[in-house]
Amino acid sequence: MICDLCPRRCGAVRTEEAGHGFCRQPSLPVIARAALHHWEEPCISGSGGSGAVFFSGCVLRCVYCQNAPISRGGVGKTVTVERLGEIFRELAAQGAHNINLVSPTPFARAVREALEAPLPVPVVWNTGGYERVETLRTLEGKVQVWLPDLKYTDSALAKRYSGAEDYFPVARAAVEEMVRQTGACVLEDGLLKRGVLIRHLLLPGALENAKAVMDYVARTFRPREVLFSLMAQYTPQPGARGLLARTVTGAEYRAALAYMENVGITEGYTQDVGAARREFTPAFDLTGV
């Protein structure tokens, strides 16, 4: 395949065995873990866990990524489309509330094929938000819950931290396409069955960026049309420098919470400062693959 799945549109030649271009992945899915996961927002994890499938490769280069072994480290095992469908059904049989596809963008075509057979639980597309609208449209009807990050409105910050200067216009269009597909959020027994949950990770020293993200969400979507998660779990990674070498302060997060309330975002989730736990980043040891 000549790849144009993500906004990079690098035109890489990707075969079933080898990948080139930005993500460096083959066309067949590469998976590092498939298991019940309990550390998403409550409406995703519920009491029984989310059926998380962690894909290798990423279309961003976030310098603070907590999943670096799979996002750019090459950890994972190549599976067939048929095996991917089996993994989905196995997770559902284990009691997963949903099938949670974590960073699946490089494998959108294979995922679409694997989803031809209906599943008994919703499918969640868990993404950094940097998506082509054209790719999302090919998934309409197959994804019930969209779980995008909305990392930046500041293009300089997006370029410095994620290598994507065009992040905001691209992510904004993607999120709006997601909402078009699902409509307003539908929750049953506390679980999100259909809709969009936008996440924003507050970064150290980036309070103004967080405020701008919340301004956009409050201005664009009606109350309860989307859910919003303001995360405080940023954890400095090895080699982090400057502001990224420290955690978010209590004062920064309290200011972000106050701003969230002031702009009228009331449907969503918050965290305690320092909420990151080891379990948030599971072992990428091919469990369930």
CSV table of C-alpha atoms in Angstrom, one decimal:
chain,number,residue,atom,x,y,z
A,1,MET,CA,0.0,0.0,0.0
A,2,ILE,CA,1.0,3.6,-0.6
A,3,CYS,CA,0.1,5.1,2.7
A,4,ASP,CA,-2.0,8.3,3.2
A,5,LEU,CA,-3.8,7.3,6.4
A,6,CYS,CA,-2.6,10.0,8.7
A,7,PRO,CA,-2.1,13.7,8.3
A,8,ARG,CA,1.6,13.2,7.5
A,9,ARG,CA,0.6,11.7,4.1
A,10,CYS,CA,4.2,10.5,3.7
A,11,GLY,CA,3.3,8.2,0.8
A,12,ALA,CA,5.4,5.4,2.3
A,13,VAL,CA,5.3,2.0,0.7
A,14,ARG,CA,4.0,-0.4,3.4
A,15,THR,CA,3.9,-4.2,2.8
A,16,GLU,CA,2.6,-6.9,5.1
A,17,GLU,CA,6.1,-7.5,6.4
A,18,ALA,CA,7.8,-4.1,6.4
A,19,GLY,CA,7.0,-0.5,6.9
A,20,HIS,CA,8.7,2.7,6.0
A,21,GLY,CA,7.7,6.4,6.3
A,22,PHE,CA,6.9,8.2,9.5
A,23,CYS,CA,5.3,5.4,11.6
A,24,ARG,CA,7.7,2.7,10.3
A,25,GLN,CA,5.0,0.1,10.5
A,26,PRO,CA,3.9,-2.7,8.1
A,27,SER,CA,0.4,-2.8,6.8
A,28,LEU,CA,-0.6,-5.7,9.0
A,29,PRO,CA,-1.4,-4.7,12.6
A,30,VAL,CA,1.5,-4.8,15.2
A,31,ILE,CA,0.2,-5.3,18.7
A,32,ALA,CA,2.1,-5.1,22.0
A,33,ARG,CA,-0.7,-6.1,24.4
A,34,ALA,CA,-4.4,-7.0,24.5
A,35,ALA,CA,-6.0,-7.3,27.9
A,36,LEU,CA,-8.5,-5.8,30.3
A,37,HIS,CA,-7.5,-2.3,31.3
A,38,HIS,CA,-8.8,-0.5,34.4
A,39,TRP,CA,-7.2,2.9,34.1
A,40,GLU,CA,-9.3,4.8,31.6
A,41,GLU,CA,-12.0,7.3,32.6
A,42,PRO,CA,-14.8,5.6,34.6
A,43,CYS,CA,-17.2,5.6,31.7
A,44,ILE,CA,-14.7,3.6,29.7
A,45,SER,CA,-13.2,1.2,32.2
A,46,GLY,CA,-16.4,0.7,34.3
A,47,SER,CA,-16.1,-2.1,36.9
A,48,GLY,CA,-15.0,-4.9,34.5
A,49,GLY,CA,-12.3,-3.1,32.5
A,50,SER,CA,-11.9,-1.9,29.0
A,51,GLY,CA,-10.6,-4.4,26.4
A,52,ALA,CA,-7.5,-2.5,25.4
A,53,VAL,CA,-5.5,-3.4,22.3
A,54,PHE,CA,-2.2,-1.5,22.3
A,55,PHE,CA,-0.9,-0.9,18.8
A,56,SER,CA,2.7,-0.2,17.9
A,57,GLY,CA,3.8,2.9,16.0
A,58,CYS,CA,2.4,6.4,16.3
A,59,VAL,CA,1.7,9.4,14.0
A,60,LEU,CA,3.1,11.9,16.6
A,61,ARG,CA,6.5,12.2,18.2
A,62,CYS,CA,5.5,13.5,21.7
A,63,VAL,CA,8.8,14.0,23.7
A,64,TYR,CA,6.9,13.2,26.9
A,65,CYS,CA,5.2,9.9,25.7
A,66,GLN,CA,4.7,7.3,28.4
A,67,ASN,CA,4.3,4.6,25.8
A,68,ALA,CA,7.6,5.1,24.1
A,69,PRO,CA,8.5,1.4,23.8
A,70,ILE,CA,5.5,1.0,21.4
A,71,SER,CA,5.1,4.5,20.0
A,72,ARG,CA,8.6,4.6,18.6
A,73,GLY,CA,10.5,1.7,20.1
A,74,GLY,CA,9.2,-1.0,17.8
A,75,VAL,CA,7.9,-3.4,20.5
A,76,GLY,CA,5.1,-5.6,19.3
A,77,LYS,CA,4.0,-8.6,17.2
A,78,THR,CA,2.6,-8.6,13.7
A,79,VAL,CA,-0.8,-10.3,13.5
A,80,THR,CA,-3.2,-11.1,10.6
A,81,VAL,CA,-6.5,-9.3,10.2
A,82,GLU,CA,-8.3,-12.6,11.1
A,83,ARG,CA,-6.3,-12.8,14.4
A,84,LEU,CA,-7.1,-9.2,15.2
A,85,GLY,CA,-10.8,-10.0,14.9
A,86,GLU,CA,-10.3,-13.0,17.2
A,87,ILE,CA,-8.6,-10.8,19.8
A,88,PHE,CA,-11.6,-8.5,19.8
A,89,ARG,CA,-13.9,-11.4,20.4
A,90,GLU,CA,-11.7,-12.9,23.1
A,91,LEU,CA,-11.7,-9.6,25.0
A,92,ALA,CA,-15.5,-9.3,24.8
A,93,ALA,CA,-15.8,-12.8,26.1
A,94,GLN,CA,-13.6,-11.9,29.1
A,95,GLY,CA,-16.2,-9.3,30.0
A,96,ALA,CA,-14.7,-6.1,28.5
A,97,HIS,CA,-17.1,-3.2,28.4
A,98,ASN,CA,-15.7,-2.2,25.1
A,99,ILE,CA,-12.9,-2.8,22.6
A,100,ASN,CA,-10.4,0.0,23.2
A,101,LEU,CA,-8.1,0.5,20.2
A,102,VAL,CA,-5.1,2.4,21.5
A,103,SER,CA,-3.2,4.4,18.8
A,104,PRO,CA,-4.6,2.4,15.9
A,105,THR,CA,-4.2,5.0,13.1
A,106,PRO,CA,-1.4,3.4,11.2
A,107,PHE,CA,-3.6,0.2,10.9
A,108,ALA,CA,-6.9,1.8,10.1
A,109,ARG,CA,-7.5,-0.3,7.0
A,110,ALA,CA,-6.8,-3.6,8.8
A,111,VAL,CA,-8.9,-2.5,11.8
A,112,ARG,CA,-11.8,-1.7,9.5
A,113,GLU,CA,-11.6,-5.2,7.9
A,114,ALA,CA,-11.4,-6.8,11.4
A,115,LEU,CA,-14.6,-4.9,12.4
A,116,GLU,CA,-16.7,-6.3,9.5
A,117,ALA,CA,-18.1,-8.9,11.9
A,118,PRO,CA,-20.3,-7.0,14.5
A,119,LEU,CA,-19.2,-7.1,18.1
A,120,PRO,CA,-21.4,-7.2,21.2
A,121,VAL,CA,-19.7,-4.2,22.8
A,122,PRO,CA,-18.9,-0.7,21.6
A,123,VAL,CA,-15.6,0.0,19.8
A,124,VAL,CA,-13.4,2.9,21.2
A,125,TRP,CA,-10.9,4.7,18.9
A,126,ASN,CA,-8.3,5.9,21.4
A,127,THR,CA,-6.1,8.5,19.6
A,128,GLY,CA,-3.7,11.4,20.0
A,129,GLY,CA,-6.2,13.4,18.0
A,130,TYR,CA,-3.9,13.9,14.9
A,131,GLU,CA,-6.2,12.2,12.4
A,132,ARG,CA,-7.2,12.7,8.7
A,133,VAL,CA,-11.0,13.3,8.4
A,134,GLU,CA,-10.9,11.2,5.2
A,135,THR,CA,-9.6,8.2,7.2
A,136,LEU,CA,-12.2,8.7,10.0
A,137,ARG,CA,-15.0,8.7,7.5
A,138,THR,CA,-14.0,5.2,6.4
A,139,LEU,CA,-14.7,4.0,9.9
A,140,GLU,CA,-18.2,5.5,10.2
A,141,GLY,CA,-20.6,3.0,11.8
A,142,LYS,CA,-17.8,0.8,13.0
A,143,VAL,CA,-16.6,3.0,15.9
A,144,GLN,CA,-19.1,4.0,18.5
A,145,VAL,CA,-16.9,5.9,20.9
A,146,TRP,CA,-14.1,8.3,20.0
A,147,LEU,CA,-11.5,9.1,22.7
A,148,PRO,CA,-9.2,11.8,21.2
A,149,ASP,CA,-6.6,13.9,22.9
A,150,LEU,CA,-6.8,17.6,22.2
A,151,LYS,CA,-3.2,18.4,23.1
A,152,TYR,CA,-2.6,21.9,21.8
A,153,THR,CA,-3.9,25.0,20.2
A,154,ASP,CA,-0.4,26.6,20.3
A,155,SER,CA,1.4,25.6,17.0
A,156,ALA,CA,4.8,26.4,18.4
A,157,LEU,CA,4.2,24.1,21.4
A,158,ALA,CA,2.8,21.4,19.1
A,159,LYS,CA,5.9,21.6,16.9
A,160,ARG,CA,8.3,21.6,19.9
A,161,TYR,CA,6.7,18.8,21.8
A,162,SER,CA,5.0,16.6,19.2
A,163,GLY,CA,6.6,17.4,15.8
A,164,ALA,CA,3.3,18.5,14.4
A,165,GLU,CA,3.0,22.3,13.9
A,166,ASP,CA,-0.4,21.8,12.2
A,167,TYR,CA,-1.8,19.8,15.1
A,168,PHE,CA,-4.7,22.1,16.2
A,169,PRO,CA,-6.4,22.7,12.8
A,170,VAL,CA,-6.0,19.0,12.0
A,171,ALA,CA,-7.2,17.8,15.4
A,172,ARG,CA,-10.1,20.3,15.5
A,173,ALA,CA,-11.4,19.0,12.2
A,174,ALA,CA,-11.0,15.4,13.4
A,175,VAL,CA,-12.9,16.0,16.6
A,176,GLU,CA,-15.7,17.7,14.8
A,177,GLU,CA,-16.0,14.8,12.4
A,178,MET,CA,-16.1,12.4,15.3
A,179,VAL,CA,-19.0,14.4,16.9
A,180,ARG,CA,-20.8,14.5,13.5
A,181,GLN,CA,-20.6,10.7,13.4
A,182,THR,CA,-21.9,9.9,16.9
A,183,GLY,CA,-24.0,12.8,17.9
A,184,ALA,CA,-24.4,13.6,21.6
A,185,CYS,CA,-23.0,11.3,24.2
A,186,VAL,CA,-25.1,8.3,25.2
A,187,LEU,CA,-24.4,6.8,28.7
A,188,GLU,CA,-26.0,3.7,30.1
A,189,ASP,CA,-25.3,2.5,33.7
A,190,GLY,CA,-22.4,5.0,33.8
A,191,LEU,CA,-20.8,3.6,30.6
A,192,LEU,CA,-20.2,5.5,27.4
A,193,LYS,CA,-22.0,3.6,24.7
A,194,ARG,CA,-21.8,6.3,22.0
A,195,GLY,CA,-20.1,9.7,21.7
A,196,VAL,CA,-16.9,11.6,22.0
A,197,LEU,CA,-14.8,12.1,25.2
A,198,ILE,CA,-12.1,14.7,24.6
A,199,ARG,CA,-8.9,14.4,26.8
A,200,HIS,CA,-6.4,17.2,27.6
A,201,LEU,CA,-3.2,16.4,29.5
A,202,LEU,CA,-2.1,19.6,31.4
A,203,LEU,CA,1.6,20.0,30.8
A,204,PRO,CA,4.0,21.9,33.1
A,205,GLY,CA,4.1,25.6,32.3
A,206,ALA,CA,1.3,25.2,29.7
A,207,LEU,CA,-1.7,26.6,31.5
A,208,GLU,CA,-2.5,29.1,28.8
A,209,ASN,CA,-2.5,26.3,26.2
A,210,ALA,CA,-5.0,24.3,28.4
A,211,LYS,CA,-7.2,27.4,28.7
A,212,ALA,CA,-7.3,27.8,25.0
A,213,VAL,CA,-8.2,24.2,24.5
A,214,MET,CA,-11.1,24.6,27.0
A,215,ASP,CA,-12.2,27.8,25.3
A,216,TYR,CA,-12.5,25.9,22.0
A,217,VAL,CA,-14.4,23.0,23.6
A,218,ALA,CA,-16.8,25.3,25.4
A,219,ARG,CA,-17.3,27.5,22.4
A,220,THR,CA,-17.8,24.7,19.9
A,221,PHE,CA,-20.0,22.1,21.6
A,222,ARG,CA,-23.2,22.3,23.5
A,223,PRO,CA,-23.4,21.1,27.1
A,224,ARG,CA,-23.4,17.3,27.2
A,225,GLU,CA,-22.7,17.1,23.5
A,226,VAL,CA,-19.2,15.9,24.4
A,227,LEU,CA,-17.4,14.8,27.6
A,228,PHE,CA,-14.2,16.4,28.7
A,229,SER,CA,-11.3,14.9,30.7
A,230,LEU,CA,-8.7,17.3,32.3
A,231,MET,CA,-5.7,15.1,33.2
A,232,ALA,CA,-3.0,15.9,35.8
A,233,GLN,CA,-1.0,12.7,35.3
A,234,TYR,CA,1.9,14.2,33.4
A,235,THR,CA,5.1,12.3,34.4
A,236,PRO,CA,8.6,13.4,33.4
A,237,GLN,CA,10.3,10.9,31.1
A,238,PRO,CA,14.0,10.0,31.2
A,239,GLY,CA,16.0,12.8,29.7
A,240,ALA,CA,13.3,15.4,30.1
A,241,ARG,CA,14.6,19.0,30.2
A,242,GLY,CA,13.3,22.4,31.1
A,243,LEU,CA,9.6,22.6,32.1
A,244,LEU,CA,9.1,19.0,31.1
A,245,ALA,CA,11.5,17.9,33.8
A,246,ARG,CA,9.0,18.6,36.5
A,247,THR,CA,5.4,17.5,37.3
A,248,VAL,CA,2.4,19.8,37.1
A,249,THR,CA,2.0,21.8,40.3
A,250,GLY,CA,-1.1,21.8,42.5
A,251,ALA,CA,-1.5,25.5,41.7
A,252,GLU,CA,-1.4,24.9,37.9
A,253,TYR,CA,-4.0,22.2,38.1
A,254,ARG,CA,-6.3,24.1,40.5
A,255,ALA,CA,-6.1,27.1,38.1
A,256,ALA,CA,-7.1,24.8,35.2
A,257,LEU,CA,-10.0,23.3,37.1
A,258,ALA,CA,-11.3,26.8,38.0
A,259,TYR,CA,-11.1,27.8,34.3
A,260,MET,CA,-12.9,24.6,33.3
A,261,GLU,CA,-15.7,25.6,35.6
A,262,ASN,CA,-15.7,29.2,34.5
A,263,VAL,CA,-16.2,28.4,30.8
A,264,GLY,CA,-19.0,26.0,31.7
A,265,ILE,CA,-17.5,22.6,31.1
A,266,THR,CA,-19.3,20.5,33.6
A,267,GLU,CA,-19.7,17.1,31.9
A,268,GLY,CA,-16.4,15.2,32.4
A,269,TYR,CA,-13.6,14.0,34.5
A,270,THR,CA,-10.7,15.4,36.6
A,271,GLN,CA,-7.8,13.9,38.5
A,272,ASP,CA,-5.8,14.4,41.7
A,273,VAL,CA,-2.4,16.1,41.1
A,274,GLY,CA,0.2,13.4,40.9
A,275,ALA,CA,-2.4,10.9,39.8
A,276,ALA,CA,-0.1,8.9,37.6
A,277,ARG,CA,0.4,5.3,38.7
A,278,ARG,CA,2.6,2.5,37.4
A,279,GLU,CA,-0.5,0.6,36.3
A,280,PHE,CA,-1.4,3.4,33.9
A,281,THR,CA,1.4,2.2,31.7
A,282,PRO,CA,1.0,-1.6,31.5
A,283,ALA,CA,3.7,-4.1,30.5
A,284,PHE,CA,4.0,-4.3,26.7
A,285,ASP,CA,4.8,-8.0,26.9
A,286,LEU,CA,2.5,-9.4,24.2
A,287,THR,CA,-0.1,-10.5,26.6
A,288,GLY,CA,-3.2,-11.6,24.7
A,289,VAL,CA,-1.6,-11.3,21.3
